PDB file of C-alpha atoms in Angstrom:
ATOM      1  CA  SER A  96     -22.920  19.980 -14.707  1.00 34.00           C
ATOM      2  CA  LEU A  97     -23.399  17.866 -17.795  1.00 40.00           C
ATOM      3  CA  CYS A  98     -26.621  16.441 -16.330  1.00 41.00           C
ATOM      4  CA  ALA A  99     -28.613  19.633 -15.866  1.00 37.00           C
ATOM      5  CA  GLY A 100     -31.975  18.047 -16.610  1.00 42.00           C
ATOM      6  CA  GLU A 101     -31.152  17.219 -20.202  1.00 48.00           C
ATOM      7  CA  VAL A 102     -29.467  14.286 -21.838  1.00 53.00           C
ATOM      8  CA  PRO A 103     -25.882  15.420 -22.274  1.00 65.00           C
ATOM      9  CA  SER A 104     -24.053  14.676 -25.454  1.00 76.00           C
ATOM     10  CA  LEU A 105     -20.327  14.936 -26.102  1.00 74.00           C
ATOM     11  CA  SER A 106     -18.371  15.376 -29.266  1.00 74.00           C
ATOM     12  CA  TYR A 107     -15.332  13.193 -29.873  1.00 73.00           C
ATOM     13  CA  GLN A 108     -13.034  16.105 -28.978  1.00 76.00           C
ATOM     14  CA  GLU A 109     -14.970  16.851 -25.764  1.00 76.00           C
ATOM     15  CA  LEU A 110     -14.652  13.211 -24.742  1.00 73.00           C
ATOM     16  CA  LYS A 111     -10.904  13.235 -25.509  1.00 73.00           C
ATOM     17  CA  ASP A 112     -10.498  16.362 -23.376  1.00 76.00           C
ATOM     18  CA  LEU A 113     -12.575  14.883 -20.534  1.00 71.00           C
ATOM     19  CA  LYS A 114     -10.496  11.713 -20.555  1.00 71.00           C
ATOM     20  CA  LYS A 115      -7.436  13.798 -19.656  1.00 74.00           C
ATOM     21  CA  THR A 116      -9.151  14.386 -16.294  1.00 76.00           C
ATOM     22  CA  LYS A 117     -10.334  11.865 -13.706  1.00 78.00           C
ATOM     23  CA  VAL A 118     -13.395  10.555 -15.520  1.00 85.00           C
ATOM     24  CA  LEU A 119     -14.557   6.952 -15.720  1.00 88.00           C
ATOM     25  CA  HIS A 120     -15.545   6.068 -19.289  1.00 90.00           C
ATOM     26  CA  VAL A 121     -18.025   3.185 -19.326  1.00 94.00           C
ATOM     27  CA  ASP A 122     -18.732   1.572 -22.687  1.00 95.00           C
ATOM     28  CA  VAL A 123     -22.138  -0.133 -22.384  1.00 96.00           C
ATOM     29  CA  ARG A 124     -21.949  -2.049 -25.663  1.00 96.00           C
ATOM     30  CA  GLU A 125     -22.144  -5.841 -25.655  1.00 96.00           C
ATOM     31  CA  ARG A 126     -18.862  -7.748 -25.611  1.00 95.00           C
ATOM     32  CA  TRP A 127     -19.381  -9.028 -29.160  1.00 96.00           C
ATOM     33  CA  GLU A 128     -19.615  -5.394 -30.321  1.00 95.00           C
ATOM     34  CA  ILE A 129     -16.277  -4.632 -28.655  1.00 94.00           C
ATOM     35  CA  ASP A 130     -14.789  -7.634 -30.488  1.00 95.00           C
ATOM     36  CA  LYS A 131     -16.309  -6.549 -33.805  1.00 95.00           C
ATOM     37  CA  PHE A 132     -15.845  -2.757 -33.666  1.00 93.00           C
ATOM     38  CA  GLY A 133     -12.956  -2.393 -31.218  1.00 93.00           C
ATOM     39  CA  LYS A 134     -12.395  -1.172 -27.689  1.00 91.00           C
ATOM     40  CA  ILE A 135     -12.355   2.516 -26.904  1.00 86.00           C
ATOM     41  CA  PRO A 136      -8.985   3.248 -25.259  1.00 85.00           C
ATOM     42  CA  ALA A 137      -9.119   3.835 -21.494  1.00 86.00           C
ATOM     43  CA  SER A 138     -12.732   2.704 -21.231  1.00 91.00           C
ATOM     44  CA  VAL A 139     -14.240  -0.093 -19.184  1.00 94.00           C
ATOM     45  CA  ASN A 140     -16.813  -2.348 -20.810  1.00 96.00           C
ATOM     46  CA  ILE A 141     -19.911  -2.952 -18.698  1.00 97.00           C
ATOM     47  CA  PRO A 142     -22.741  -4.114 -20.972  1.00 97.00           C
ATOM     48  CA  LEU A 143     -25.994  -2.258 -20.308  1.00 97.00           C
ATOM     49  CA  GLY A 144     -27.649  -5.434 -18.994  1.00 96.00           C
ATOM     50  CA  GLU A 145     -25.008  -5.642 -16.225  1.00 96.00           C
ATOM     51  CA  LEU A 146     -24.826  -1.962 -15.367  1.00 96.00           C
ATOM     52  CA  VAL A 147     -27.425  -1.655 -12.576  1.00 95.00           C
ATOM     53  CA  GLU A 148     -25.947  -4.668 -10.793  1.00 96.00           C
ATOM     54  CA  ALA A 149     -22.386  -3.415 -11.352  1.00 97.00           C
ATOM     55  CA  LEU A 150     -23.116   0.024  -9.907  1.00 96.00           C
ATOM     56  CA  GLN A 151     -24.472  -1.606  -6.757  1.00 96.00           C
ATOM     57  CA  MET A 152     -21.570  -4.019  -6.239  1.00 96.00           C
ATOM     58  CA  ASP A 153     -19.193  -4.015  -3.345  1.00 96.00           C
ATOM     59  CA  PRO A 154     -16.220  -1.855  -4.492  1.00 96.00           C
ATOM     60  CA  THR A 155     -13.792  -4.778  -4.135  1.00 97.00           C
ATOM     61  CA  GLU A 156     -16.011  -7.038  -6.255  1.00 97.00           C
ATOM     62  CA  PHE A 157     -16.395  -4.270  -8.875  1.00 96.00           C
ATOM     63  CA  GLU A 158     -12.624  -3.841  -9.094  1.00 96.00           C
ATOM     64  CA  GLU A 159     -12.053  -7.601  -9.378  1.00 96.00           C
ATOM     65  CA  LYS A 160     -14.636  -7.995 -12.147  1.00 96.00           C
ATOM     66  CA  TYR A 161     -13.894  -4.856 -14.185  1.00 94.00           C
ATOM     67  CA  SER A 162     -10.223  -4.134 -13.299  1.00 93.00           C
ATOM     68  CA  GLN A 163     -11.267  -0.604 -12.483  1.00 91.00           C
ATOM     69  CA  LYS A 164     -11.887   1.312  -9.268  1.00 92.00           C
ATOM     70  CA  MET A 165     -15.609   1.622  -8.606  1.00 93.00           C
ATOM     71  CA  PRO A 166     -16.808   5.201  -9.039  1.00 93.00           C
ATOM     72  CA  ALA A 167     -18.236   7.089  -6.093  1.00 92.00           C
ATOM     73  CA  LYS A 168     -21.706   8.523  -6.636  1.00 93.00           C
ATOM     74  CA  SER A 169     -20.177  11.984  -7.113  1.00 91.00           C
ATOM     75  CA  ASP A 170     -17.364  10.903  -9.483  1.00 90.00           C
ATOM     76  CA  PRO A 171     -17.551  11.981 -13.128  1.00 87.00           C
ATOM     77  CA  VAL A 172     -18.696   9.125 -15.369  1.00 90.00           C
ATOM     78  CA  VAL A 173     -19.246   9.109 -19.134  1.00 89.00           C
ATOM     79  CA  PHE A 174     -21.305   6.382 -20.806  1.00 92.00           C
ATOM     80  CA  SER A 175     -20.976   5.475 -24.470  1.00 89.00           C
ATOM     81  CA  CYS A 176     -22.439   2.935 -26.868  1.00 90.00           C
ATOM     82  CA  LEU A 177     -22.734   2.604 -30.625  1.00 87.00           C
ATOM     83  CA  ALA A 178     -25.561   5.056 -31.397  1.00 85.00           C
ATOM     84  CA  GLY A 179     -26.454   6.803 -28.135  1.00 84.00           C
ATOM     85  CA  LYS A 180     -29.642   5.060 -27.044  1.00 90.00           C
ATOM     86  CA  ARG A 181     -28.041   2.669 -24.543  1.00 93.00           C
ATOM     87  CA  SER A 182     -25.764   5.345 -23.118  1.00 92.00           C
ATOM     88  CA  ARG A 183     -28.843   7.483 -22.380  1.00 91.00           C
ATOM     89  CA  GLN A 184     -30.410   4.477 -20.626  1.00 94.00           C
ATOM     90  CA  ALA A 185     -27.166   3.947 -18.690  1.00 95.00           C
ATOM     91  CA  LEU A 186     -27.202   7.574 -17.551  1.00 93.00           C
ATOM     92  CA  SER A 187     -30.811   7.200 -16.421  1.00 93.00           C
ATOM     93  CA  PHE A 188     -29.980   3.990 -14.499  1.00 94.00           C
ATOM     94  CA  ALA A 189     -26.967   5.610 -12.809  1.00 95.00           C
ATOM     95  CA  MET A 190     -28.932   8.698 -11.821  1.00 93.00           C
ATOM     96  CA  SER A 191     -31.747   6.530 -10.406  1.00 94.00           C
ATOM     97  CA  LEU A 192     -29.110   4.860  -8.200  1.00 94.00           C
ATOM     98  CA  GLY A 193     -28.012   8.230  -6.833  1.00 94.00           C
ATOM     99  CA  PHE A 194     -25.088   9.055  -9.130  1.00 91.00           C
ATOM    100  CA  SER A 195     -24.837  12.734  -9.904  1.00 85.00           C
TER     101      SER A 195
END
């Protein structure tokens, strides 16, 4: 497990390899950052300020808002941001909501 009590960190190559599997990649940067720095291919943008609410949405509402199937609590999810601080917060939020 990538979440064995420590904050996991992935290299670019590890992320590329993971994305070949069934993993949801959530980019928690703000929308203006996506516009300025670009979208990460095959990622869904859910700004950190929306994440807790998003992860508690009805699956149909989640899919309508983010054009992505809502992850189950046991599904693999990777969070990313610009420097790593927000993605660590996102991981903490998700785990507090019961995501493994």
